[in-house]
Amino acid sequence: MQLPITARVGEVISRRLSRLSAPALQAARAAAILQSDFDVELVAELLGAPLLDMAAAWEELEAAGIVRGHGFWHDLVYETVNANIPASVRSLLHRAAARTLERAGGHAARVARHWQEGGKPDLAAPAFLRAAQEAQNRYQLTETAGFYVQAAASFEVLGRADEATSARVEAAHVQEQLLIVGVQ
């Protein structure tokens, strides 16, 4: 359970963000979309920015107490940055994150969620199917079933009933396997 950001803490963090240069603010937003396992190189690629320009923005973020290493200085900083990303920018960043993570060989589940959040169910559905296969290869059956269900939902949004049904059937088969091994 996450605690709500107090008005005072949110105000302090928002003030820090308002003092950032435009490149640093965009870098912070991109990092918030990636959420974890990010660094200056990945953020630069996501934004299509020159690495040395992004390095300067990153130094600004570190000096302002926004990021450190491969993460945010604090969860409250992440939550404030994330909460203040405009919706139109958010969907663009999610799509850029999906493309960047695909090129970097990122986990299919992360890629799928970024496509989904970016409003691209046509790209999310096959990524969820890949995520299901990856999870099944690691014998993570609960996750496998969940990814098939998410793929089915994405196919339904697209009006592709046959593919949605096929994904649901796969989810049901995995659920049966879970019952056999006694996992619920």
mmCIF file with all atom_site columns, C-alpha atoms in Angstrom:
data_model
loop_
_atom_site.group_PDB
_atom_site.id
_atom_site.type_symbol
_atom_site.label_atom_id
_atom_site.label_alt_id
_atom_site.label_comp_id
_atom_site.label_asym_id
_atom_site.label_entity_id
_atom_site.label_seq_id
_atom_site.pdbx_PDB_ins_code
_atom_site.Cartn_x
_atom_site.Cartn_y
_atom_site.Cartn_z
_atom_site.occupancy
_atom_site.B_iso_or_equiv
_atom_site.pdbx_formal_charge
_atom_site.auth_seq_id
_atom_site.auth_comp_id
_atom_site.auth_asym_id
_atom_site.auth_atom_id
_atom_site.pdbx_PDB_model_num
ATOM 1   C CA . MET A 1 1   ? 0.000   0.000   0.000   1.00 0.00 ? 1   MET A CA 1
ATOM 2   C CA . GLN A 1 2   ? 1.357   3.385   -0.995  1.00 0.00 ? 2   GLN A CA 1
ATOM 3   C CA . LEU A 1 3   ? 0.863   6.325   1.255   1.00 0.00 ? 3   LEU A CA 1
ATOM 4   C CA . PRO A 1 4   ? -0.467  9.499   -0.334  1.00 0.00 ? 4   PRO A CA 1
ATOM 5   C CA . ILE A 1 5   ? 2.030   12.263  -0.897  1.00 0.00 ? 5   ILE A CA 1
ATOM 6   C CA . THR A 1 6   ? 1.534   14.964  1.700   1.00 0.00 ? 6   THR A CA 1
ATOM 7   C CA . ALA A 1 7   ? 0.844   18.412  0.313   1.00 0.00 ? 7   ALA A CA 1
ATOM 8   C CA . ARG A 1 8   ? 4.106   19.765  1.722   1.00 0.00 ? 8   ARG A CA 1
ATOM 9   C CA . VAL A 1 9   ? 6.321   17.004  0.305   1.00 0.00 ? 9   VAL A CA 1
ATOM 10  C CA . GLY A 1 10  ? 4.573   17.172  -3.064  1.00 0.00 ? 10  GLY A CA 1
ATOM 11  C CA . GLU A 1 11  ? 5.036   20.931  -3.098  1.00 0.00 ? 11  GLU A CA 1
ATOM 12  C CA . VAL A 1 12  ? 8.768   20.685  -2.378  1.00 0.00 ? 12  VAL A CA 1
ATOM 13  C CA . ILE A 1 13  ? 9.290   18.089  -5.111  1.00 0.00 ? 13  ILE A CA 1
ATOM 14  C CA . SER A 1 14  ? 7.131   20.030  -7.588  1.00 0.00 ? 14  SER A CA 1
ATOM 15  C CA . ARG A 1 15  ? 9.203   23.150  -6.892  1.00 0.00 ? 15  ARG A CA 1
ATOM 16  C CA . ARG A 1 16  ? 12.381  21.192  -7.660  1.00 0.00 ? 16  ARG A CA 1
ATOM 17  C CA . LEU A 1 17  ? 10.854  19.955  -10.907 1.00 0.00 ? 17  LEU A CA 1
ATOM 18  C CA . SER A 1 18  ? 9.767   23.457  -11.932 1.00 0.00 ? 18  SER A CA 1
ATOM 19  C CA . ARG A 1 19  ? 13.406  24.648  -11.728 1.00 0.00 ? 19  ARG A CA 1
ATOM 20  C CA . LEU A 1 20  ? 14.660  21.992  -14.141 1.00 0.00 ? 20  LEU A CA 1
ATOM 21  C CA . SER A 1 21  ? 15.659  22.771  -17.705 1.00 0.00 ? 21  SER A CA 1
ATOM 22  C CA . ALA A 1 22  ? 13.385  21.354  -20.410 1.00 0.00 ? 22  ALA A CA 1
ATOM 23  C CA . PRO A 1 23  ? 15.836  18.538  -21.294 1.00 0.00 ? 23  PRO A CA 1
ATOM 24  C CA . ALA A 1 24  ? 16.203  17.526  -17.636 1.00 0.00 ? 24  ALA A CA 1
ATOM 25  C CA . LEU A 1 25  ? 12.432  17.531  -17.128 1.00 0.00 ? 25  LEU A CA 1
ATOM 26  C CA . GLN A 1 26  ? 11.945  15.371  -20.226 1.00 0.00 ? 26  GLN A CA 1
ATOM 27  C CA . ALA A 1 27  ? 14.653  13.003  -18.958 1.00 0.00 ? 27  ALA A CA 1
ATOM 28  C CA . ALA A 1 28  ? 12.889  12.746  -15.593 1.00 0.00 ? 28  ALA A CA 1
ATOM 29  C CA . ARG A 1 29  ? 9.598   12.019  -17.324 1.00 0.00 ? 29  ARG A CA 1
ATOM 30  C CA . ALA A 1 30  ? 11.187  9.360   -19.527 1.00 0.00 ? 30  ALA A CA 1
ATOM 31  C CA . ALA A 1 31  ? 12.779  7.757   -16.462 1.00 0.00 ? 31  ALA A CA 1
ATOM 32  C CA . ALA A 1 32  ? 9.394   7.760   -14.712 1.00 0.00 ? 32  ALA A CA 1
ATOM 33  C CA . ILE A 1 33  ? 7.812   5.973   -17.656 1.00 0.00 ? 33  ILE A CA 1
ATOM 34  C CA . LEU A 1 34  ? 10.594  3.364   -17.630 1.00 0.00 ? 34  LEU A CA 1
ATOM 35  C CA . GLN A 1 35  ? 10.101  3.119   -13.853 1.00 0.00 ? 35  GLN A CA 1
ATOM 36  C CA . SER A 1 36  ? 13.060  0.837   -13.195 1.00 0.00 ? 36  SER A CA 1
ATOM 37  C CA . ASP A 1 37  ? 16.291  -0.401  -14.698 1.00 0.00 ? 37  ASP A CA 1
ATOM 38  C CA . PHE A 1 38  ? 17.040  2.846   -16.484 1.00 0.00 ? 38  PHE A CA 1
ATOM 39  C CA . ASP A 1 39  ? 20.213  4.773   -17.043 1.00 0.00 ? 39  ASP A CA 1
ATOM 40  C CA . VAL A 1 40  ? 21.272  7.831   -18.974 1.00 0.00 ? 40  VAL A CA 1
ATOM 41  C CA . GLU A 1 41  ? 21.936  5.818   -22.151 1.00 0.00 ? 41  GLU A CA 1
ATOM 42  C CA . LEU A 1 42  ? 18.490  4.207   -22.158 1.00 0.00 ? 42  LEU A CA 1
ATOM 43  C CA . VAL A 1 43  ? 16.765  7.533   -21.439 1.00 0.00 ? 43  VAL A CA 1
ATOM 44  C CA . ALA A 1 44  ? 18.758  9.212   -24.235 1.00 0.00 ? 44  ALA A CA 1
ATOM 45  C CA . GLU A 1 45  ? 17.730  6.484   -26.656 1.00 0.00 ? 45  GLU A CA 1
ATOM 46  C CA . LEU A 1 46  ? 14.092  6.694   -25.567 1.00 0.00 ? 46  LEU A CA 1
ATOM 47  C CA . LEU A 1 47  ? 14.077  10.460  -26.153 1.00 0.00 ? 47  LEU A CA 1
ATOM 48  C CA . GLY A 1 48  ? 16.164  10.283  -29.331 1.00 0.00 ? 48  GLY A CA 1
ATOM 49  C CA . ALA A 1 49  ? 18.575  12.741  -27.716 1.00 0.00 ? 49  ALA A CA 1
ATOM 50  C CA . PRO A 1 50  ? 22.343  12.958  -28.115 1.00 0.00 ? 50  PRO A CA 1
ATOM 51  C CA . LEU A 1 51  ? 24.022  11.094  -25.276 1.00 0.00 ? 51  LEU A CA 1
ATOM 52  C CA . LEU A 1 52  ? 26.276  13.973  -24.201 1.00 0.00 ? 52  LEU A CA 1
ATOM 53  C CA . ASP A 1 53  ? 23.317  16.375  -24.069 1.00 0.00 ? 53  ASP A CA 1
ATOM 54  C CA . MET A 1 54  ? 21.431  13.852  -21.968 1.00 0.00 ? 54  MET A CA 1
ATOM 55  C CA . ALA A 1 55  ? 24.466  13.391  -19.708 1.00 0.00 ? 55  ALA A CA 1
ATOM 56  C CA . ALA A 1 56  ? 24.311  17.101  -18.863 1.00 0.00 ? 56  ALA A CA 1
ATOM 57  C CA . ALA A 1 57  ? 20.573  16.827  -18.151 1.00 0.00 ? 57  ALA A CA 1
ATOM 58  C CA . TRP A 1 58  ? 21.247  13.755  -16.005 1.00 0.00 ? 58  TRP A CA 1
ATOM 59  C CA . GLU A 1 59  ? 23.822  15.644  -13.955 1.00 0.00 ? 59  GLU A CA 1
ATOM 60  C CA . GLU A 1 60  ? 21.192  18.328  -13.402 1.00 0.00 ? 60  GLU A CA 1
ATOM 61  C CA . LEU A 1 61  ? 18.708  15.681  -12.209 1.00 0.00 ? 61  LEU A CA 1
ATOM 62  C CA . GLU A 1 62  ? 21.274  14.214  -9.818  1.00 0.00 ? 62  GLU A CA 1
ATOM 63  C CA . ALA A 1 63  ? 22.176  17.667  -8.456  1.00 0.00 ? 63  ALA A CA 1
ATOM 64  C CA . ALA A 1 64  ? 18.465  18.428  -7.923  1.00 0.00 ? 64  ALA A CA 1
ATOM 65  C CA . GLY A 1 65  ? 17.972  15.189  -5.975  1.00 0.00 ? 65  GLY A CA 1
ATOM 66  C CA . ILE A 1 66  ? 15.650  13.665  -8.581  1.00 0.00 ? 66  ILE A CA 1
ATOM 67  C CA . VAL A 1 67  ? 17.689  10.622  -9.647  1.00 0.00 ? 67  VAL A CA 1
ATOM 68  C CA . ARG A 1 68  ? 20.706  8.737   -8.418  1.00 0.00 ? 68  ARG A CA 1
ATOM 69  C CA . GLY A 1 69  ? 22.326  5.824   -10.144 1.00 0.00 ? 69  GLY A CA 1
ATOM 70  C CA . HIS A 1 70  ? 19.663  3.762   -11.913 1.00 0.00 ? 70  HIS A CA 1
ATOM 71  C CA . GLY A 1 71  ? 16.656  5.012   -9.997  1.00 0.00 ? 71  GLY A CA 1
ATOM 72  C CA . PHE A 1 72  ? 14.818  7.885   -8.461  1.00 0.00 ? 72  PHE A CA 1
ATOM 73  C CA . TRP A 1 73  ? 16.155  9.464   -5.300  1.00 0.00 ? 73  TRP A CA 1
ATOM 74  C CA . HIS A 1 74  ? 12.989  8.375   -3.484  1.00 0.00 ? 74  HIS A CA 1
ATOM 75  C CA . ASP A 1 75  ? 9.652   6.755   -4.336  1.00 0.00 ? 75  ASP A CA 1
ATOM 76  C CA . LEU A 1 76  ? 7.893   10.039  -3.588  1.00 0.00 ? 76  LEU A CA 1
ATOM 77  C CA . VAL A 1 77  ? 10.015  11.794  -6.225  1.00 0.00 ? 77  VAL A CA 1
ATOM 78  C CA . TYR A 1 78  ? 9.074   9.114   -8.766  1.00 0.00 ? 78  TYR A CA 1
ATOM 79  C CA . GLU A 1 79  ? 5.386   9.393   -7.849  1.00 0.00 ? 79  GLU A CA 1
ATOM 80  C CA . THR A 1 80  ? 5.422   13.189  -8.186  1.00 0.00 ? 80  THR A CA 1
ATOM 81  C CA . VAL A 1 81  ? 7.212   13.124  -11.535 1.00 0.00 ? 81  VAL A CA 1
ATOM 82  C CA . ASN A 1 82  ? 4.905   10.378  -12.816 1.00 0.00 ? 82  ASN A CA 1
ATOM 83  C CA . ALA A 1 83  ? 1.746   12.134  -11.619 1.00 0.00 ? 83  ALA A CA 1
ATOM 84  C CA . ASN A 1 84  ? 2.700   15.334  -13.431 1.00 0.00 ? 84  ASN A CA 1
ATOM 85  C CA . ILE A 1 85  ? 3.291   13.882  -16.898 1.00 0.00 ? 85  ILE A CA 1
ATOM 86  C CA . PRO A 1 86  ? 0.648   15.280  -19.278 1.00 0.00 ? 86  PRO A CA 1
ATOM 87  C CA . ALA A 1 87  ? -1.518  12.550  -20.836 1.00 0.00 ? 87  ALA A CA 1
ATOM 88  C CA . SER A 1 88  ? -0.435  13.329  -24.397 1.00 0.00 ? 88  SER A CA 1
ATOM 89  C CA . VAL A 1 89  ? 3.232   13.163  -23.410 1.00 0.00 ? 89  VAL A CA 1
ATOM 90  C CA . ARG A 1 90  ? 2.647   10.009  -21.341 1.00 0.00 ? 90  ARG A CA 1
ATOM 91  C CA . SER A 1 91  ? 1.333   7.973   -24.275 1.00 0.00 ? 91  SER A CA 1
ATOM 92  C CA . LEU A 1 92  ? 4.172   9.165   -26.546 1.00 0.00 ? 92  LEU A CA 1
ATOM 93  C CA . LEU A 1 93  ? 6.751   8.206   -23.923 1.00 0.00 ? 93  LEU A CA 1
ATOM 94  C CA . HIS A 1 94  ? 5.166   4.782   -23.415 1.00 0.00 ? 94  HIS A CA 1
ATOM 95  C CA . ARG A 1 95  ? 5.351   4.064   -27.141 1.00 0.00 ? 95  ARG A CA 1
ATOM 96  C CA . ALA A 1 96  ? 8.964   5.275   -27.268 1.00 0.00 ? 96  ALA A CA 1
ATOM 97  C CA . ALA A 1 97  ? 9.757   3.098   -24.235 1.00 0.00 ? 97  ALA A CA 1
ATOM 98  C CA . ALA A 1 98  ? 8.245   0.047   -25.941 1.00 0.00 ? 98  ALA A CA 1
ATOM 99  C CA . ARG A 1 99  ? 10.318  0.621   -29.090 1.00 0.00 ? 99  ARG A CA 1
ATOM 100 C CA . THR A 1 100 ? 13.476  1.256   -27.071 1.00 0.00 ? 100 THR A CA 1
ATOM 101 C CA . LEU A 1 101 ? 13.035  -1.808  -24.864 1.00 0.00 ? 101 LEU A CA 1
ATOM 102 C CA . GLU A 1 102 ? 12.262  -3.996  -27.896 1.00 0.00 ? 102 GLU A CA 1
ATOM 103 C CA . ARG A 1 103 ? 15.505  -2.896  -29.548 1.00 0.00 ? 103 ARG A CA 1
ATOM 104 C CA . ALA A 1 104 ? 17.383  -3.510  -26.288 1.00 0.00 ? 104 ALA A CA 1
ATOM 105 C CA . GLY A 1 105 ? 15.917  -7.011  -25.925 1.00 0.00 ? 105 GLY A CA 1
ATOM 106 C CA . GLY A 1 106 ? 13.830  -6.066  -22.895 1.00 0.00 ? 106 GLY A CA 1
ATOM 107 C CA . HIS A 1 107 ? 11.320  -8.419  -21.323 1.00 0.00 ? 107 HIS A CA 1
ATOM 108 C CA . ALA A 1 108 ? 8.254   -8.868  -23.487 1.00 0.00 ? 108 ALA A CA 1
ATOM 109 C CA . ALA A 1 109 ? 5.971   -8.151  -20.518 1.00 0.00 ? 109 ALA A CA 1
ATOM 110 C CA . ARG A 1 110 ? 7.465   -4.667  -20.043 1.00 0.00 ? 110 ARG A CA 1
ATOM 111 C CA . VAL A 1 111 ? 7.275   -4.009  -23.774 1.00 0.00 ? 111 VAL A CA 1
ATOM 112 C CA . ALA A 1 112 ? 3.638   -5.173  -23.865 1.00 0.00 ? 112 ALA A CA 1
ATOM 113 C CA . ARG A 1 113 ? 2.625   -2.947  -20.971 1.00 0.00 ? 113 ARG A CA 1
ATOM 114 C CA . HIS A 1 114 ? 4.255   0.069   -22.602 1.00 0.00 ? 114 HIS A CA 1
ATOM 115 C CA . TRP A 1 115 ? 2.425   -0.631  -25.880 1.00 0.00 ? 115 TRP A CA 1
ATOM 116 C CA . GLN A 1 116 ? -0.801  -1.017  -23.901 1.00 0.00 ? 116 GLN A CA 1
ATOM 117 C CA . GLU A 1 117 ? -0.260  2.225   -21.955 1.00 0.00 ? 117 GLU A CA 1
ATOM 118 C CA . GLY A 1 118 ? 0.718   3.930   -25.205 1.00 0.00 ? 118 GLY A CA 1
ATOM 119 C CA . GLY A 1 119 ? -2.670  3.098   -26.706 1.00 0.00 ? 119 GLY A CA 1
ATOM 120 C CA . LYS A 1 120 ? -1.369  0.486   -29.149 1.00 0.00 ? 120 LYS A CA 1
ATOM 121 C CA . PRO A 1 121 ? -3.329  -2.732  -28.511 1.00 0.00 ? 121 PRO A CA 1
ATOM 122 C CA . ASP A 1 122 ? -2.292  -4.004  -31.971 1.00 0.00 ? 122 ASP A CA 1
ATOM 123 C CA . LEU A 1 123 ? 1.314   -4.094  -30.753 1.00 0.00 ? 123 LEU A CA 1
ATOM 124 C CA . ALA A 1 124 ? 0.491   -4.983  -27.139 1.00 0.00 ? 124 ALA A CA 1
ATOM 125 C CA . ALA A 1 125 ? -1.379  -8.195  -28.027 1.00 0.00 ? 125 ALA A CA 1
ATOM 126 C CA . PRO A 1 126 ? 1.512   -10.008 -29.739 1.00 0.00 ? 126 PRO A CA 1
ATOM 127 C CA . ALA A 1 127 ? 3.907   -8.719  -27.069 1.00 0.00 ? 127 ALA A CA 1
ATOM 128 C CA . PHE A 1 128 ? 1.654   -10.218 -24.373 1.00 0.00 ? 128 PHE A CA 1
ATOM 129 C CA . LEU A 1 129 ? 1.743   -13.518 -26.286 1.00 0.00 ? 129 LEU A CA 1
ATOM 130 C CA . ARG A 1 130 ? 5.569   -13.354 -26.282 1.00 0.00 ? 130 ARG A CA 1
ATOM 131 C CA . ALA A 1 131 ? 5.466   -12.532 -22.550 1.00 0.00 ? 131 ALA A CA 1
ATOM 132 C CA . ALA A 1 132 ? 3.270   -15.588 -21.958 1.00 0.00 ? 132 ALA A CA 1
ATOM 133 C CA . GLN A 1 133 ? 5.754   -17.772 -23.818 1.00 0.00 ? 133 GLN A CA 1
ATOM 134 C CA . GLU A 1 134 ? 8.703   -16.289 -21.880 1.00 0.00 ? 134 GLU A CA 1
ATOM 135 C CA . ALA A 1 135 ? 6.902   -16.898 -18.575 1.00 0.00 ? 135 ALA A CA 1
ATOM 136 C CA . GLN A 1 136 ? 5.974   -20.441 -19.597 1.00 0.00 ? 136 GLN A CA 1
ATOM 137 C CA . ASN A 1 137 ? 9.605   -21.148 -20.502 1.00 0.00 ? 137 ASN A CA 1
ATOM 138 C CA . ARG A 1 138 ? 10.518  -20.128 -16.938 1.00 0.00 ? 138 ARG A CA 1
ATOM 139 C CA . TYR A 1 139 ? 7.694   -22.296 -15.519 1.00 0.00 ? 139 TYR A CA 1
ATOM 140 C CA . GLN A 1 140 ? 5.886   -19.223 -14.164 1.00 0.00 ? 140 GLN A CA 1
ATOM 141 C CA . LEU A 1 141 ? 2.433   -20.560 -14.903 1.00 0.00 ? 141 LEU A CA 1
ATOM 142 C CA . THR A 1 142 ? 0.413   -17.971 -12.989 1.00 0.00 ? 142 THR A CA 1
ATOM 143 C CA . GLU A 1 143 ? 2.103   -15.177 -14.933 1.00 0.00 ? 143 GLU A CA 1
ATOM 144 C CA . THR A 1 144 ? 1.709   -17.140 -18.165 1.00 0.00 ? 144 THR A CA 1
ATOM 145 C CA . ALA A 1 145 ? -2.054  -17.362 -17.726 1.00 0.00 ? 145 ALA A CA 1
ATOM 146 C CA . GLY A 1 146 ? -2.255  -13.667 -16.881 1.00 0.00 ? 146 GLY A CA 1
ATOM 147 C CA . PHE A 1 147 ? -0.358  -12.659 -20.007 1.00 0.00 ? 147 PHE A CA 1
ATOM 148 C CA . TYR A 1 148 ? -2.657  -14.796 -22.178 1.00 0.00 ? 148 TYR A CA 1
ATOM 149 C CA . VAL A 1 149 ? -5.663  -13.067 -20.599 1.00 0.00 ? 149 VAL A CA 1
ATOM 150 C CA . GLN A 1 150 ? -4.111  -9.654  -21.295 1.00 0.00 ? 150 GLN A CA 1
ATOM 151 C CA . ALA A 1 151 ? -3.401  -10.670 -24.888 1.00 0.00 ? 151 ALA A CA 1
ATOM 152 C CA . ALA A 1 152 ? -7.023  -11.752 -25.255 1.00 0.00 ? 152 ALA A CA 1
ATOM 153 C CA . ALA A 1 153 ? -8.246  -8.405  -23.914 1.00 0.00 ? 153 ALA A CA 1
ATOM 154 C CA . SER A 1 154 ? -6.038  -6.545  -26.397 1.00 0.00 ? 154 SER A CA 1
ATOM 155 C CA . PHE A 1 155 ? -7.286  -8.685  -29.281 1.00 0.00 ? 155 PHE A CA 1
ATOM 156 C CA . GLU A 1 156 ? -10.879 -8.010  -28.187 1.00 0.00 ? 156 GLU A CA 1
ATOM 157 C CA . VAL A 1 157 ? -10.293 -4.249  -28.277 1.00 0.00 ? 157 VAL A CA 1
ATOM 158 C CA . LEU A 1 158 ? -9.142  -4.725  -31.861 1.00 0.00 ? 158 LEU A CA 1
ATOM 159 C CA . GLY A 1 159 ? -12.236 -6.761  -32.756 1.00 0.00 ? 159 GLY A CA 1
ATOM 160 C CA . ARG A 1 160 ? -10.124 -9.856  -33.433 1.00 0.00 ? 160 ARG A CA 1
ATOM 161 C CA . ALA A 1 161 ? -12.418 -12.374 -31.747 1.00 0.00 ? 161 ALA A CA 1
ATOM 162 C CA . ASP A 1 162 ? -10.711 -15.531 -33.056 1.00 0.00 ? 162 ASP A CA 1
ATOM 163 C CA . GLU A 1 163 ? -7.327  -14.494 -31.689 1.00 0.00 ? 163 GLU A CA 1
ATOM 164 C CA . ALA A 1 164 ? -8.927  -13.409 -28.392 1.00 0.00 ? 164 ALA A CA 1
ATOM 165 C CA . THR A 1 165 ? -10.590 -16.810 -28.087 1.00 0.00 ? 165 THR A CA 1
ATOM 166 C CA . SER A 1 166 ? -7.345  -18.604 -28.879 1.00 0.00 ? 166 SER A CA 1
ATOM 167 C CA . ALA A 1 167 ? -5.515  -16.643 -26.158 1.00 0.00 ? 167 ALA A CA 1
ATOM 168 C CA . ARG A 1 168 ? -8.294  -17.399 -23.662 1.00 0.00 ? 168 ARG A CA 1
ATOM 169 C CA . VAL A 1 169 ? -8.080  -21.112 -24.514 1.00 0.00 ? 169 VAL A CA 1
ATOM 170 C CA . GLU A 1 170 ? -4.319  -21.011 -23.855 1.00 0.00 ? 170 GLU A CA 1
ATOM 171 C CA . ALA A 1 171 ? -4.974  -19.269 -20.523 1.00 0.00 ? 171 ALA A CA 1
ATOM 172 C CA . ALA A 1 172 ? -7.475  -21.998 -19.609 1.00 0.00 ? 172 ALA A CA 1
ATOM 173 C CA . HIS A 1 173 ? -4.937  -24.728 -20.461 1.00 0.00 ? 173 HIS A CA 1
ATOM 174 C CA . VAL A 1 174 ? -2.376  -23.073 -18.215 1.00 0.00 ? 174 VAL A CA 1
ATOM 175 C CA . GLN A 1 175 ? -4.983  -22.750 -15.443 1.00 0.00 ? 175 GLN A CA 1
ATOM 176 C CA . GLU A 1 176 ? -5.611  -26.493 -15.762 1.00 0.00 ? 176 GLU A CA 1
ATOM 177 C CA . GLN A 1 177 ? -1.872  -27.125 -15.372 1.00 0.00 ? 177 GLN A CA 1
ATOM 178 C CA . LEU A 1 178 ? -1.900  -24.974 -12.242 1.00 0.00 ? 178 LEU A CA 1
ATOM 179 C CA . LEU A 1 179 ? -4.722  -27.069 -10.783 1.00 0.00 ? 179 LEU A CA 1
ATOM 180 C CA . ILE A 1 180 ? -2.845  -30.285 -11.558 1.00 0.00 ? 180 ILE A CA 1
ATOM 181 C CA . VAL A 1 181 ? 0.270   -29.109 -9.739  1.00 0.00 ? 181 VAL A CA 1
ATOM 182 C CA . GLY A 1 182 ? -1.835  -27.681 -6.911  1.00 0.00 ? 182 GLY A CA 1
ATOM 183 C CA . VAL A 1 183 ? -1.122  -23.969 -7.412  1.00 0.00 ? 183 VAL A CA 1
ATOM 184 C CA . GLN A 1 184 ? -4.065  -21.624 -7.203  1.00 0.00 ? 184 GLN A CA 1
#
